[in-house]
Short mmCIF file of C-alpha atoms in Angstrom, two decimals:
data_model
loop_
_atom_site.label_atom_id
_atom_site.label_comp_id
_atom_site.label_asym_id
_atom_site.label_seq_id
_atom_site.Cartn_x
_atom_site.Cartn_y
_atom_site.Cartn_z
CA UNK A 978 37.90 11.89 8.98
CA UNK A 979 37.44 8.01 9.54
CA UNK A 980 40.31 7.15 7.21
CA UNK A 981 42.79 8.53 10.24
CA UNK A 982 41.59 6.76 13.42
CA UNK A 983 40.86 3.47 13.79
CA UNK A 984 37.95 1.14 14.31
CA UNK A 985 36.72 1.59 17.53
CA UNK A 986 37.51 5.31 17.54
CA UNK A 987 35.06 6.34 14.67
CA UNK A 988 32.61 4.99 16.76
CA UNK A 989 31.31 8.08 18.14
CA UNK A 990 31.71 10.23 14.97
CA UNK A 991 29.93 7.91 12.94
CA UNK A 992 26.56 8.39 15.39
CA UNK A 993 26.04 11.93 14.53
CA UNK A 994 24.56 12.30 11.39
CA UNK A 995 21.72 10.86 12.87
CA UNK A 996 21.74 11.03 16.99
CA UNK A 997 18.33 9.92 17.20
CA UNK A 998 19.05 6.25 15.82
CA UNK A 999 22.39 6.13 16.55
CA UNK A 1000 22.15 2.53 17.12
CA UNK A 1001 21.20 1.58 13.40
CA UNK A 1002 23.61 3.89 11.93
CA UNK A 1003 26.23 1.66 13.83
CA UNK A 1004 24.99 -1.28 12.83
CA UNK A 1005 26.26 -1.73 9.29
CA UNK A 1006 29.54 -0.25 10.43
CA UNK A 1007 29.96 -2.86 12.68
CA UNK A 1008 28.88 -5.92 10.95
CA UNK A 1009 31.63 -4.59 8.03
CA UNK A 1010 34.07 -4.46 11.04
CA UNK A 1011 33.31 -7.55 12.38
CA UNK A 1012 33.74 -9.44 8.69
CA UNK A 1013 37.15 -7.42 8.07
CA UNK A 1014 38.48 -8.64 11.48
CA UNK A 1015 37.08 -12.23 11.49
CA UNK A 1016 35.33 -11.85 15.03
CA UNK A 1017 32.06 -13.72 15.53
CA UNK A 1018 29.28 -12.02 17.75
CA UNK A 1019 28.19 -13.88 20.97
CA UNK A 1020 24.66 -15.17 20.79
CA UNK A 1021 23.55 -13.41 23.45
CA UNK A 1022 24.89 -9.66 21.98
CA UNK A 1023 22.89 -10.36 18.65
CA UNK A 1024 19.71 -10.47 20.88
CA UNK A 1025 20.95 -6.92 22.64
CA UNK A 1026 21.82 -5.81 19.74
CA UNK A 1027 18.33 -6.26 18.32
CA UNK A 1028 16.36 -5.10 21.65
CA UNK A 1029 18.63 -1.64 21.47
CA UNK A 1030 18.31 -1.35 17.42
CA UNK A 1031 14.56 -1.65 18.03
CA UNK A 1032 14.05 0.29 20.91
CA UNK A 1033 16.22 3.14 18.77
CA UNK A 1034 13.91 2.99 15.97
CA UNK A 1035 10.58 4.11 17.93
CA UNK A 1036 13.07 6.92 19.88
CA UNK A 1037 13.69 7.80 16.05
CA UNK A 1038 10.32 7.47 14.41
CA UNK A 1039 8.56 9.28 17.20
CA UNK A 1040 10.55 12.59 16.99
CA UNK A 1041 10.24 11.82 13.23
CA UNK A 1042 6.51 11.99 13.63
CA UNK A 1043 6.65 15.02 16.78
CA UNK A 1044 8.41 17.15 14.08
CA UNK A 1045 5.37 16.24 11.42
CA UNK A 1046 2.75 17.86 13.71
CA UNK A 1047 4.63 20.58 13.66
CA UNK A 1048 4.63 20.54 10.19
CA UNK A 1049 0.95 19.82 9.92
CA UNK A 1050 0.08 22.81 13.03
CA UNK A 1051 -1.16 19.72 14.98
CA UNK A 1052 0.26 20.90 18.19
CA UNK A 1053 -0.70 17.40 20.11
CA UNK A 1054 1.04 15.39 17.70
CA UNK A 1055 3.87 16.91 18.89
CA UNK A 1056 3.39 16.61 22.22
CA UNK A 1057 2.28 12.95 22.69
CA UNK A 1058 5.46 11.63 20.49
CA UNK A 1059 7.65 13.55 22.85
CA UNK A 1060 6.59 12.80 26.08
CA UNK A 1061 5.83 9.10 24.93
CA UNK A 1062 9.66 8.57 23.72
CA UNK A 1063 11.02 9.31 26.88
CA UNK A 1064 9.86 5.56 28.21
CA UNK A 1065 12.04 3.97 25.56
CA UNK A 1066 15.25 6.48 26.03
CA UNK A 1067 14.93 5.51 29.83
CA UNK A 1068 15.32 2.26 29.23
CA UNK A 1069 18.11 3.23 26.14
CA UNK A 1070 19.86 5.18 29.34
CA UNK A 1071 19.78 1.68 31.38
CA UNK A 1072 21.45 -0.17 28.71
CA UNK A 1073 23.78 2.17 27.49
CA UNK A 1074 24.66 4.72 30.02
CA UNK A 1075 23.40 7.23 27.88
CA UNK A 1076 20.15 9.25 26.49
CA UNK A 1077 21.01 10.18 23.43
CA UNK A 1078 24.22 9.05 21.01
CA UNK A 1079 24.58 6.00 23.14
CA UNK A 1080 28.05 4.28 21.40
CA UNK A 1081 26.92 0.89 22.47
CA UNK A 1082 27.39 -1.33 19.65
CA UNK A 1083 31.21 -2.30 19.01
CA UNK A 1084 32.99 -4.84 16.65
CA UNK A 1085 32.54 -8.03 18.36
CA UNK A 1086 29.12 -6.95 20.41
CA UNK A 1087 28.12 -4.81 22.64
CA UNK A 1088 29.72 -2.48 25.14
CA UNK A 1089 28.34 -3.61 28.15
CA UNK A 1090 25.65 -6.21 29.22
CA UNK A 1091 22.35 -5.68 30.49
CA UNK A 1092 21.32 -4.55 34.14
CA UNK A 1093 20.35 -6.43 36.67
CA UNK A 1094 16.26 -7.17 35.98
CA UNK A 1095 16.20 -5.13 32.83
CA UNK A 1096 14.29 -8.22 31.11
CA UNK A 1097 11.46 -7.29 33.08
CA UNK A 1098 11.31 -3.42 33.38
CA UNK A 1099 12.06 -3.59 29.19
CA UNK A 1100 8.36 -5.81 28.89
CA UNK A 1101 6.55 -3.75 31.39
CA UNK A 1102 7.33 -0.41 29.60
CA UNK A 1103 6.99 -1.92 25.94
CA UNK A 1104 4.12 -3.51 26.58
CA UNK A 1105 2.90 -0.21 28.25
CA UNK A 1106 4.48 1.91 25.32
CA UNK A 1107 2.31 -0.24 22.77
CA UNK A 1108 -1.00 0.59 24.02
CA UNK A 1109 -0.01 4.21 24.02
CA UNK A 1110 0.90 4.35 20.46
CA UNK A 1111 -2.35 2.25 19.71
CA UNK A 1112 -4.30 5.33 20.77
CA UNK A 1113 -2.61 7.34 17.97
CA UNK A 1114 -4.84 6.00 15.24
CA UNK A 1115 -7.75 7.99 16.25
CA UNK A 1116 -6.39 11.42 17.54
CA UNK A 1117 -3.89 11.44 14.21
CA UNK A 1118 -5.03 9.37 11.32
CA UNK A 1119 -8.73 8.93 12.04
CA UNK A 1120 -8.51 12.83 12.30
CA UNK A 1121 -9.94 14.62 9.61
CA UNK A 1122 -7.74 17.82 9.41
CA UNK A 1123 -4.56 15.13 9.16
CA UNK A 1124 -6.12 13.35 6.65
CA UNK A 1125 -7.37 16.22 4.90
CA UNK A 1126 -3.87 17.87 4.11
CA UNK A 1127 -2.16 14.27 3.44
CA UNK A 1128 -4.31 11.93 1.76
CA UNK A 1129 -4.17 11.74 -1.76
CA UNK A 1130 -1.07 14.40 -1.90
CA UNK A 1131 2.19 13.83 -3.33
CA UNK A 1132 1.93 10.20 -4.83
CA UNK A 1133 4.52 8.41 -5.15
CA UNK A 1134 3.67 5.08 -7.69
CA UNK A 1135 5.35 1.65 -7.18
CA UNK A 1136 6.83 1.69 -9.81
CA UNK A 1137 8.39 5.15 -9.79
CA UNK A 1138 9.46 3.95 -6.25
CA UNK A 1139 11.83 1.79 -7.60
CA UNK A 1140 12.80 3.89 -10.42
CA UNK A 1141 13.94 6.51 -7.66
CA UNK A 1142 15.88 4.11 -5.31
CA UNK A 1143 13.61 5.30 -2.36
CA UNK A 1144 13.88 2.70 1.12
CA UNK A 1145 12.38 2.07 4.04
CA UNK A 1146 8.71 3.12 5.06
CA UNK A 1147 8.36 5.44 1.64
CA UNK A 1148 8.90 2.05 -0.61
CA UNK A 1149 6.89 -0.06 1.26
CA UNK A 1150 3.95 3.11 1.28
CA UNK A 1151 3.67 2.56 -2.24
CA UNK A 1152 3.46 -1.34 -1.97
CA UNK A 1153 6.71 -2.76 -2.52
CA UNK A 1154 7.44 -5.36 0.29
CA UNK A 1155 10.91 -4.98 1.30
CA UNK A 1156 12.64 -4.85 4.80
CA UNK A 1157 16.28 -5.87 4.95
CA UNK A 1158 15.35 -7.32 8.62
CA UNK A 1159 13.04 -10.11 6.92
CA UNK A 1160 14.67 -10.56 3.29
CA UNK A 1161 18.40 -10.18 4.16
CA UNK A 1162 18.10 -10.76 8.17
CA UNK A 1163 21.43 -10.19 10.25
CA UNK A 1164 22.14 -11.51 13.70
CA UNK A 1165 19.22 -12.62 15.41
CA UNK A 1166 16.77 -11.13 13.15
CA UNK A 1167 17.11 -14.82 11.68
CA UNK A 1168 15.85 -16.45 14.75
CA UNK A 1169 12.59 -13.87 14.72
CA UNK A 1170 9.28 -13.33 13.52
CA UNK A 1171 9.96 -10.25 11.49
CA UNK A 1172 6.53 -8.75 9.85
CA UNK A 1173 6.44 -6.27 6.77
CA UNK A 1174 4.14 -3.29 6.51
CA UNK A 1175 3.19 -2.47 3.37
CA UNK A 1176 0.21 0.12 1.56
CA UNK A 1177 -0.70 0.73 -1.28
CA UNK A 1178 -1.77 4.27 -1.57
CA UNK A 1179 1.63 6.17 -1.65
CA UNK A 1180 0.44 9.11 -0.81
CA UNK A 1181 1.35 11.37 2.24
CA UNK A 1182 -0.57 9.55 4.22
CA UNK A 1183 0.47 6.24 3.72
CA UNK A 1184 3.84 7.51 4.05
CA UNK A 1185 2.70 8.73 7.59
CA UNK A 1186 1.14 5.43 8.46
CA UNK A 1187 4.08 3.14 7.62
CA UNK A 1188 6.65 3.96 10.62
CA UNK A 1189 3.91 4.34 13.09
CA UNK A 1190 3.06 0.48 12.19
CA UNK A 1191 6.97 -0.05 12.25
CA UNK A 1192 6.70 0.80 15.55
CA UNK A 1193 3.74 -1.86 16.98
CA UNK A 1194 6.12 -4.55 14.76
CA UNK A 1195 9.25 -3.35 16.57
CA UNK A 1196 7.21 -4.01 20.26
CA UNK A 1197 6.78 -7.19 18.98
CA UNK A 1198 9.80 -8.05 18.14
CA UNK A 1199 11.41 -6.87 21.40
CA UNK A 1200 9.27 -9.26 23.17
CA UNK A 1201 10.26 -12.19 20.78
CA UNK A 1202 13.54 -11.08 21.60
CA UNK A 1203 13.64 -11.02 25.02
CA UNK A 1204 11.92 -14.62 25.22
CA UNK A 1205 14.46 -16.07 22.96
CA UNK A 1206 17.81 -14.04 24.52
CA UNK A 1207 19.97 -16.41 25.57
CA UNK A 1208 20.54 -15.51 30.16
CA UNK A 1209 23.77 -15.53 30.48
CA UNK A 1210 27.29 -15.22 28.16
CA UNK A 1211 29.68 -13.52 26.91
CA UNK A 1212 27.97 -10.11 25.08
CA UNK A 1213 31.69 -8.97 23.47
CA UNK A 1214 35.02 -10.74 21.70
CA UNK A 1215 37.73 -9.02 23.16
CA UNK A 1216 40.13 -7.09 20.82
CA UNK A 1217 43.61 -6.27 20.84
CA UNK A 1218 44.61 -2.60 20.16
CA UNK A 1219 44.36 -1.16 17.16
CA UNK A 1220 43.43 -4.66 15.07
CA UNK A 1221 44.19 -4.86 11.58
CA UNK A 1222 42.36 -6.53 8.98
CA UNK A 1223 43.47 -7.69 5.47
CA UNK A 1224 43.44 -6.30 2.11
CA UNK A 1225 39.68 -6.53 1.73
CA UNK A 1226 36.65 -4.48 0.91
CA UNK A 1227 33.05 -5.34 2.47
CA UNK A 1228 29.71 -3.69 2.16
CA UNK A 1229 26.88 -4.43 4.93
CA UNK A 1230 23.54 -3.13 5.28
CA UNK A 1231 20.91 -3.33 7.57
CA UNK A 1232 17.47 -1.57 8.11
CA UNK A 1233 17.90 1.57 9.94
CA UNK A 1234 14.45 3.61 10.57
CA UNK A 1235 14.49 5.61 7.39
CA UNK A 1236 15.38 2.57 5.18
CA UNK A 1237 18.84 0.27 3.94
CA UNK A 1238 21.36 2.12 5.67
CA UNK A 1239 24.89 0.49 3.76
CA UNK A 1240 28.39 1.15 5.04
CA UNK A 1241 31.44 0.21 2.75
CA UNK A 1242 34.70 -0.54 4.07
CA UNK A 1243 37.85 -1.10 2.15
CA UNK A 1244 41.39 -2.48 4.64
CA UNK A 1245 44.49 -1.83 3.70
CA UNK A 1246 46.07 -4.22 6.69
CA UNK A 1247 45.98 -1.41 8.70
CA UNK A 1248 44.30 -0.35 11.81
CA UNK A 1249 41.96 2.14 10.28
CA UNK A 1250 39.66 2.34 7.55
CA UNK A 1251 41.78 2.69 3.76
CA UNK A 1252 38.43 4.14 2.87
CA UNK A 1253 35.01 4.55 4.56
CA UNK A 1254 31.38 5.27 3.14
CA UNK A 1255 27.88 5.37 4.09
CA UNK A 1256 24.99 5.05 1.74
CA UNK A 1257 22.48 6.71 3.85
CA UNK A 1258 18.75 6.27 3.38
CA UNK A 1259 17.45 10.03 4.11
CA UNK A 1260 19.56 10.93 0.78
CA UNK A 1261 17.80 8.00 -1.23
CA UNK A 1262 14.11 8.92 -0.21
CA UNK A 1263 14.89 13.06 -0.89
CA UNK A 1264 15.33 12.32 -4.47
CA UNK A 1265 11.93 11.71 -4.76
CA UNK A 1266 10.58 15.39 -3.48
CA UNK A 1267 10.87 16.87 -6.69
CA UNK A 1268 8.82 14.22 -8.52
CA UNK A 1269 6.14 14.27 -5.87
CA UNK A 1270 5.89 18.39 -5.90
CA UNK A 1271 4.67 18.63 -9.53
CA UNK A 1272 1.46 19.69 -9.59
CA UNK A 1273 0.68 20.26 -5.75
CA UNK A 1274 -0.30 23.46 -4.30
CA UNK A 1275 2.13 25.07 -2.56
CA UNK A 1276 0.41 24.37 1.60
CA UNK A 1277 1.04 20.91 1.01
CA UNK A 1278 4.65 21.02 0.48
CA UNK A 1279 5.44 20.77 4.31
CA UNK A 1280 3.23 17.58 3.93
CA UNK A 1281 4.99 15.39 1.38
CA UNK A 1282 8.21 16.57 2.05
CA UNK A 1283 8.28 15.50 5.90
CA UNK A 1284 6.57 12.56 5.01
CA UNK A 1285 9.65 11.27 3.31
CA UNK A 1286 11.47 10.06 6.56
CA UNK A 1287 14.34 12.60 6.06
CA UNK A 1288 16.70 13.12 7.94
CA UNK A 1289 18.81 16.78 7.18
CA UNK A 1290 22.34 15.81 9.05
CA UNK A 1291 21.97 12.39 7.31
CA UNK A 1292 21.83 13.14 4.15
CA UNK A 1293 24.83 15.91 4.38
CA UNK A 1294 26.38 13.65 6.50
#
């Protein structure tokens, strides 16, 4: 389907397998884009590029973890994730003009520039969203009926980590250090303070643990962000109509809220994509379920498979 419209048109399309973080699914696409057509991304869109990217990852992880107290009958799990997500897609909806599948990154930037004052109401409501999610430690993993169908259930080892390909928050659950922010940063994740959370355990609960620490890093780096965010310029290059690029092929990958989330391009000198494929993260991290299954009872399979970060439409894409 993206091979017959062009770059800024498969925009849209390419935010649905995972409408929750459609922000990071973008973001490879575009830096690929952006390489193919030779444009160079104002300073101050790399900064609202990283604000939005991080702001999408907590909208993401937090229905990601709503959906596991369903899983685990823990019917306030549910609810505090989805009420507490609605302060970040507010401020998602000032941005972008829109809640959900927001199309706000574009070759060359972003689509539009921040509102007037948005610096501020973005720190209030972080800083406020941040001591909410502290709270989560004892009403979910200090409680002992979580920790009691997750701990110690479906381990996944370091090494058979690797072996498997998995990304994202089930690697570094089972201790390998490795987030594409810090060890292959992109835009102005090289200017920031980026810091890795990593267990040891690898077991459901680890796996559990991971993005909700993700998301006390990502407050953080939102406020390094918006320190550092340059006040005024340009936040787009302007293109012509239907650009072309050259006989070239380009991979890019960035860290998306499951894990590496790589787009590859090839150009044919044309204005759409010769060919055009996403290596998705959700697919990666499924591969392990069957390895992690042997052996377990059958009531914890809603456990360890959730736990895997998985996101269905994703990984049919």
């Amino acid at each position: 389907m993206a091979e017959y419209r062009n770059y800024i048109l498969n925009i849209p399309h390419l935010e649905r397998p995972v409408i929750h973080d459609s922000c990071n699914i973008l973001y490879p696409y575009c830096l690929a884009v952006e390489e193919i057509l030779g444009l160079e991304v104002p300073e101050r869109a790399k900064y609202v590029r990283v604000i939005a990217s991080e702001l999408n990852r907590c909208v993401y992880i937090m229905y990601w973890l709503a959906i596991y107290g369903i899983f685990l009958g823990h019917s306030t799990m549910f609810m505090w994730p989805a009420g507490d997500r609605e302060l970040l897609i507010d401020l998602l909806e000032k941005m972008t003009g829109a809640r959900v599948t927001h199309s706000y990154f574009i070759p060359g930037g972003v689509r539009n520039d921040l509102p007037a004052n948005f610096e501020d109401v973005c720190l209030r409501q972080v800083n406020y969203f941040e001591k909410r999610i502290k709270e989560y430690a004892d009403i979910f993993y200090d409680n002992p009926i979580l920790i009691h169908r997750t701990e110690k259930t479906g381990i996944l080892s370091r090494e058979d980590a690797i072996r498997l390909g998995t990304t994202g928050s089930v690697l570094r659950a089972s201790g390998v250090d490795f987030d594409l922010r810090k060890k292959e940063p992109y835009d102005a994740y090289e200017e920031l303070d980026v810091h890795t959370n990593v267990l040891k355990e690898g077991d459901s609960l680890a796996r559990s643990k991971v993005p909700w620490l993700d998301m006390l890093e990502s407050c953080n780096i939102i406020r390094q962000a918006l320190e550092k965010m340059p006040k005024s310029g340009t936040i787009r290059q302007k293109l012509k109509p239907n650009p072309r690029g050259g006989d070239v092929s380009v991979y890019k990958r960035t860290e998306s809220g499951r894990g590496s989330l790589g787009c590859y391009i090839v150009s044919k000198s044309k204005p759409e994509p010769y060919r055009l494929k996403l290596s998705v993260p959700s697919f990666r991290n499924l591969i392990a379920l069957p390895y992690l299954l042997k052996g377990e009872k059958l009531g914890n399979m809603p456990a360890v498979y959730w736990s895997l970060n998985y996101w269905p439409v994703e990984a049919d894409r």
